[in-house]
Amino acid sequence: MMNRWDKEQSKSKRSPQTTRMPERAELVDALRCKLQEATEWPDPDYLRAVTSDVGKLLSSFSVPSACERNRNVSMGTEVDLEAKALYPEDAPMDMVPLSCQGQGNHLFEAASVSLLGDSSLSAELQVRTMVEMLLHKQYYLKGMIDSKIMLQAARFSLCTEESAARMDQLPMAILEAIFDADVKATCFPGTFSNMWHIYALASVLQRDVYSIYPMSNMKIRPYFNRIIRPRARAGSACQSQTLHVMWAGESLSRSVFRPQYFAPVVPVSTLHCPSSGEALPRNTLELLNMDPDISYSMLREKYSITKSTFYRWKRQSWEHRQKAATRYEAKQYLQQCFSAGSFLPLQQFRTRFPEVSRSTYYTWKHEMLLGAGVRVPGLDAGIPGANENQSPLSGGSENTESSKLHPRPGFPRPFNSQRSPSMQLVKSFLRNCVSLNMCPPYKSFRKTYPWISRSTYYNWRREAMTRVALGPKDSATGQIGNTLVGLGDLQLPSLYKSRAGSDLRSPFLPLCGSKSNPSPLQRTEREEAKRRVQKWRMPHSVFRVRYRTISSSTYFLWRRAAGHQGAGLRQQRREGAGLRACGETGVSLDRRQHLVAASTCLRSGMFSLLPAPAKTFNVTSLSKAEAKLFLQQRFESNTFPTFKEFSGFYPLTPRSTYYMWKRALINGMVLTDY
Amino acid sequence: AAHSMASATDARFGQKESSDQNFDYMFKILIIGNSSVGKTSFLFRYADDSFTPAFVSTVGIDFKVKTIYRNEKRIKLQIWDTAGQERYRTITTAYYRGAMGFILMYDITNEESFNAVQDWSTQIKTYSWDNAQVLLVGNKCDMEDERVVLGERGRQLAEHLGFEYFEASAKDNINVKQTFERLVDIICEKMSESLDAADPAVTGAKQGTQLNDQPAPPHQDCAC
């Protein structure tokens, strides 16, 4: 073992400065193996000695940086849409999180991509970070200005929501033991990095690392959303650039976020290879303003502004030009983001382009979404600004309904054709799913159709559900459909009437309106809430977050009322010769039928996104809420059911969920307030 | 959502490494159970073939690495030993992510440790990846005169929870190696199962977004 070790050392001594990448990667691999083997020794001093040697070796050559290599994000790298949605407003505006593959929570892959544009350096950063942590442990735990903050961050990442208070007293000895274990684990694949890794990484890179944390978990956010200073700083200007990484993961609600992995964050400009020379209208305008006599031919060489645009601008007043340029730039920027696979949220857009109105933003967004199959006119390089004179309201929502936008071959599109069927197709797919009672959740849906916005999804789904509720008029069961229409008119008036723009008052209003004089706004909100509860089976948890002002008892009141109606509806439907039922009983009864339908769907090609049947037939949120209520009541009355008994009532609730709830109750938590 | 948290991004079936690596697969395994049931002793017996009767409570968390040959593959086991004390339980759950196997341990001479098995099992289901494999182990089977948990009860509970079951003794080196090897085998079986189930069409469609959502277990090649 030592022989190989010596060989490696001499090999690297030969030409440490000129180590080329493949050779370098081999060396790093060997060093990593060495460290891994050293962790197997019972004596920690051995690991320390080996680490020290590895450290010496690594210090003989430096970490490459973007200056040495031309940083350009490698082809095929995608914007991480989930991370992008979580990207906080206080982080640099012109940067974007990318997705990157890796093991564990891939901090080092993310750092490598941020640094060089690819993950080629991740193993080396990983090894270097381990060495740094092990050799400078005292500095990190006690010596830095930020030590206490770092340790507090470590405490927070070790706890779950319910234990946050107790974690404050987590003794130093334990933290140190955890630090040691984490350091040792760092040389293995699939390691999970923590805040202290980021501190060490900053030192390895000898530059600041901006640890970007979503705008959630506000109490602990300051510990994670920070610029991390290195132990010692590099001299060269190039290396003093800040490296950005982002904590990404799952957003549990607007305020709660669960970190799961790291995303590299790069300037938007490195994403696109500006082969066509991106037009910078502002520059053109500046030139125009400085020298009103500038000619098109002079400009043309510099920027890809078309002749017509140039002359139009030249004719206009200065203010007008400025405005046009801003709009042009804003639209182009939006289009770029869209092509990169994400859509700039309104808030970010407005921060960047405060001059452009909200409605214009939505018009453009709509255009781009509509044009997912068709290139948006006016943004093709040939005719920039062509639609600047269009009214901002053109291309309204009626287009979605009427136009059939089948993918046209030959038109460049932001997504490849396999993943980009036309909007209409996607919509009808969703409709089919709903009619089969297997509507994919937005999360799954987005995987296959990332360019379709959440609101569009919900709009379509609502529409499709309305259709289902009204009954398929064109089918043989039209009669029942009509009955249901009748019922719908009677019992679910709020939805249809408000849509038709007529009286908003629902017959249920007196029932739910506990306050004497609710404002029209409140009333509408309640109506909406109720509709969502009764018609769309909004889960209680979501309800509580969305409608804080409405009590939970109202929720359950609505639920119960809806349950009776629903039962009535179901009864009618079944009598009417086995029309698909959408209640839970219907689900289990018709499961076989659905499975058959689902597999047909799967076979027919584009529907590959259908979630696994097991998932589809998951417990509905209604029964979940009921089950929780049931358990809680039984818990309070000291007659807590066994799983067997429980599953008799709620066969669809998995055992693990039962035990999770049970544990929560024993721990004094409240599952649901009623 | 709670019990799926750990599954995102981290659940990795066996890391197939490049040929330069000193192993073919790496499995992360956790030993959990109440305080003083013998988790650390069990690990030391397996990794170092040593046993110390004195009880030293584990501080925080630590792991040992052992490389074994199984089905002609070099498998590196990263075995995490966790503190069993109730107040540190949440720390250890942070380390559940990425674990492919658990050894859930109780002490056959300690009724309370047996009663806690149910809770530990819930912890696993809440914080680990859905496909994590669990083995129930009744330790200290050398102390037959002090036994309070009959083997039959252990077996029944294991069956109820859907785990395999062993009685073992770290002190007398009974069933220690067998426990780990059986766990490795179960993990390998599960791996090839999920490989068989992998539908190329579905996997293909998920590319690019795989990182961002609850992934199916990443299908890596394993023939062991």
CSV table of C-alpha atoms in Angstrom, one decimal, chain A residues 29 32-33 36-37 39-40 42 78 80-82 99-106 157-158 160 162-163 167 170-171 173-174 177-178 181-182 184-185 188-189 192 250 252 258 260-261 419 443 447 608 655-657 659-660 663, chain B residues 1-3 5 8-10 12 15 17-18 20-23 26 28 59-63 65 67 76 78 80 86 88-91 93-95 97-98 118-119 122-123 125-127 160 205-209 211-214:
chain,number,residue,atom,x,y,z
A,29,ASP,CA,-8.9,9.7,-7.5
A,32,ARG,CA,-9.4,9.9,-2.5
A,33,CYS,CA,-8.9,6.2,-2.3
A,36,GLN,CA,-11.0,6.3,2.2
A,37,GLU,CA,-8.6,3.6,3.2
A,39,THR,CA,-10.7,6.2,7.5
A,40,GLU,CA,-10.9,2.4,8.0
A,42,PRO,CA,-9.1,2.6,14.0
A,78,GLU,CA,-30.5,22.9,-18.0
A,80,ASP,CA,-33.0,24.0,-12.5
A,81,LEU,CA,-36.6,25.1,-12.6
A,82,GLU,CA,-37.4,24.1,-9.0
A,99,SER,CA,-29.4,21.5,-12.5
A,100,CYS,CA,-26.5,19.3,-12.0
A,101,GLN,CA,-26.1,15.6,-11.5
A,102,GLY,CA,-24.3,14.2,-8.6
A,103,GLN,CA,-24.4,12.0,-5.5
A,104,GLY,CA,-25.5,12.9,-2.0
A,105,ASN,CA,-26.5,16.6,-2.0
A,106,HIS,CA,-23.8,17.4,-4.5
A,157,SER,CA,-29.6,21.5,9.8
A,158,LEU,CA,-29.4,18.6,12.2
A,160,THR,CA,-36.3,18.6,12.4
A,162,GLU,CA,-40.3,20.0,16.0
A,163,SER,CA,-36.9,19.7,17.7
A,167,MET,CA,-31.3,21.7,19.5
A,170,LEU,CA,-26.7,20.6,21.6
A,171,PRO,CA,-23.4,20.5,23.4
A,173,ALA,CA,-18.7,17.9,22.3
A,174,ILE,CA,-21.5,16.3,20.2
A,177,ALA,CA,-18.1,14.5,17.0
A,178,ILE,CA,-20.6,15.1,14.2
A,181,ALA,CA,-17.8,12.1,11.2
A,182,ASP,CA,-18.8,14.5,8.5
A,184,LYS,CA,-14.4,11.5,7.4
A,185,ALA,CA,-17.5,10.9,5.2
A,188,PHE,CA,-16.8,9.0,0.1
A,189,PRO,CA,-19.2,9.3,-2.8
A,192,PHE,CA,-24.1,15.1,2.4
A,250,GLU,CA,-38.6,21.1,-1.6
A,252,LEU,CA,-43.4,22.6,1.8
A,258,ARG,CA,-36.6,21.7,3.2
A,260,GLN,CA,-32.2,18.7,-0.2
A,261,TYR,CA,-29.4,19.5,-2.5
A,419,ARG,CA,-41.2,17.1,-25.0
A,443,LYS,CA,-45.6,18.1,-9.7
A,447,LYS,CA,-41.9,17.1,-15.2
A,608,SER,CA,-45.6,8.7,-20.6
A,655,ARG,CA,-49.5,1.7,7.7
A,656,SER,CA,-46.6,4.1,7.8
A,657,THR,CA,-48.8,7.1,7.7
A,659,TYR,CA,-47.7,5.2,12.7
A,660,MET,CA,-46.5,8.7,11.8
A,663,ARG,CA,-46.3,9.1,17.0
B,1,ALA,CA,-44.8,14.7,2.4
B,2,ALA,CA,-42.9,14.0,5.6
B,3,HIS,CA,-42.0,10.4,4.9
B,5,MET,CA,-38.4,13.9,2.4
B,8,ALA,CA,-35.4,13.1,-2.9
B,9,THR,CA,-32.0,13.4,-4.5
B,10,ASP,CA,-30.3,11.3,-2.0
B,12,ARG,CA,-28.7,6.2,-4.2
B,15,GLN,CA,-22.4,3.7,-6.2
B,17,GLU,CA,-17.5,3.8,-9.4
B,18,SER,CA,-14.9,4.0,-12.1
B,20,ASP,CA,-9.8,3.1,-10.5
B,21,GLN,CA,-12.0,3.0,-7.4
B,22,ASN,CA,-11.3,0.5,-4.6
B,23,PHE,CA,-14.8,-0.8,-4.7
B,26,MET,CA,-20.9,1.5,-1.6
B,28,LYS,CA,-24.7,3.2,3.5
B,59,VAL,CA,-21.3,10.7,21.3
B,60,GLY,CA,-23.3,12.0,18.4
B,61,ILE,CA,-22.6,9.8,15.5
B,62,ASP,CA,-19.7,8.0,13.8
B,63,PHE,CA,-19.2,5.4,11.1
B,65,VAL,CA,-16.0,1.3,6.8
B,67,THR,CA,-15.1,-3.7,2.4
B,76,LYS,CA,-17.8,-1.0,0.6
B,78,GLN,CA,-20.2,2.6,5.4
B,80,TRP,CA,-23.1,4.5,10.8
B,86,GLU,CA,-33.8,10.0,23.0
B,88,TYR,CA,-30.2,12.9,20.1
B,89,ARG,CA,-32.7,11.1,18.0
B,90,THR,CA,-33.4,14.0,15.7
B,91,ILE,CA,-29.7,14.4,15.0
B,93,THR,CA,-32.5,11.1,11.6
B,94,ALA,CA,-30.6,13.8,9.6
B,95,TYR,CA,-28.2,10.9,8.7
B,97,ARG,CA,-30.8,10.2,4.1
B,98,GLY,CA,-29.0,8.1,1.6
B,118,GLN,CA,-42.2,0.2,16.7
B,119,ASP,CA,-41.2,3.8,17.1
B,122,THR,CA,-41.7,4.7,12.2
B,123,GLN,CA,-38.7,6.9,12.3
B,125,LYS,CA,-40.4,5.2,7.4
B,126,THR,CA,-40.6,8.9,8.1
B,127,TYR,CA,-37.1,9.9,7.4
B,160,HIS,CA,-45.7,-7.6,11.5
B,205,ALA,CA,-38.9,11.0,-20.0
B,206,LYS,CA,-37.6,11.9,-16.6
B,207,GLN,CA,-34.2,13.0,-17.7
B,208,GLY,CA,-33.3,16.5,-16.8
B,209,THR,CA,-35.8,16.9,-14.2
B,211,LEU,CA,-32.9,15.9,-9.7
B,212,ASN,CA,-35.7,18.1,-8.9
B,213,ASP,CA,-38.3,15.7,-7.9
B,214,GLN,CA,-38.9,12.6,-6.0
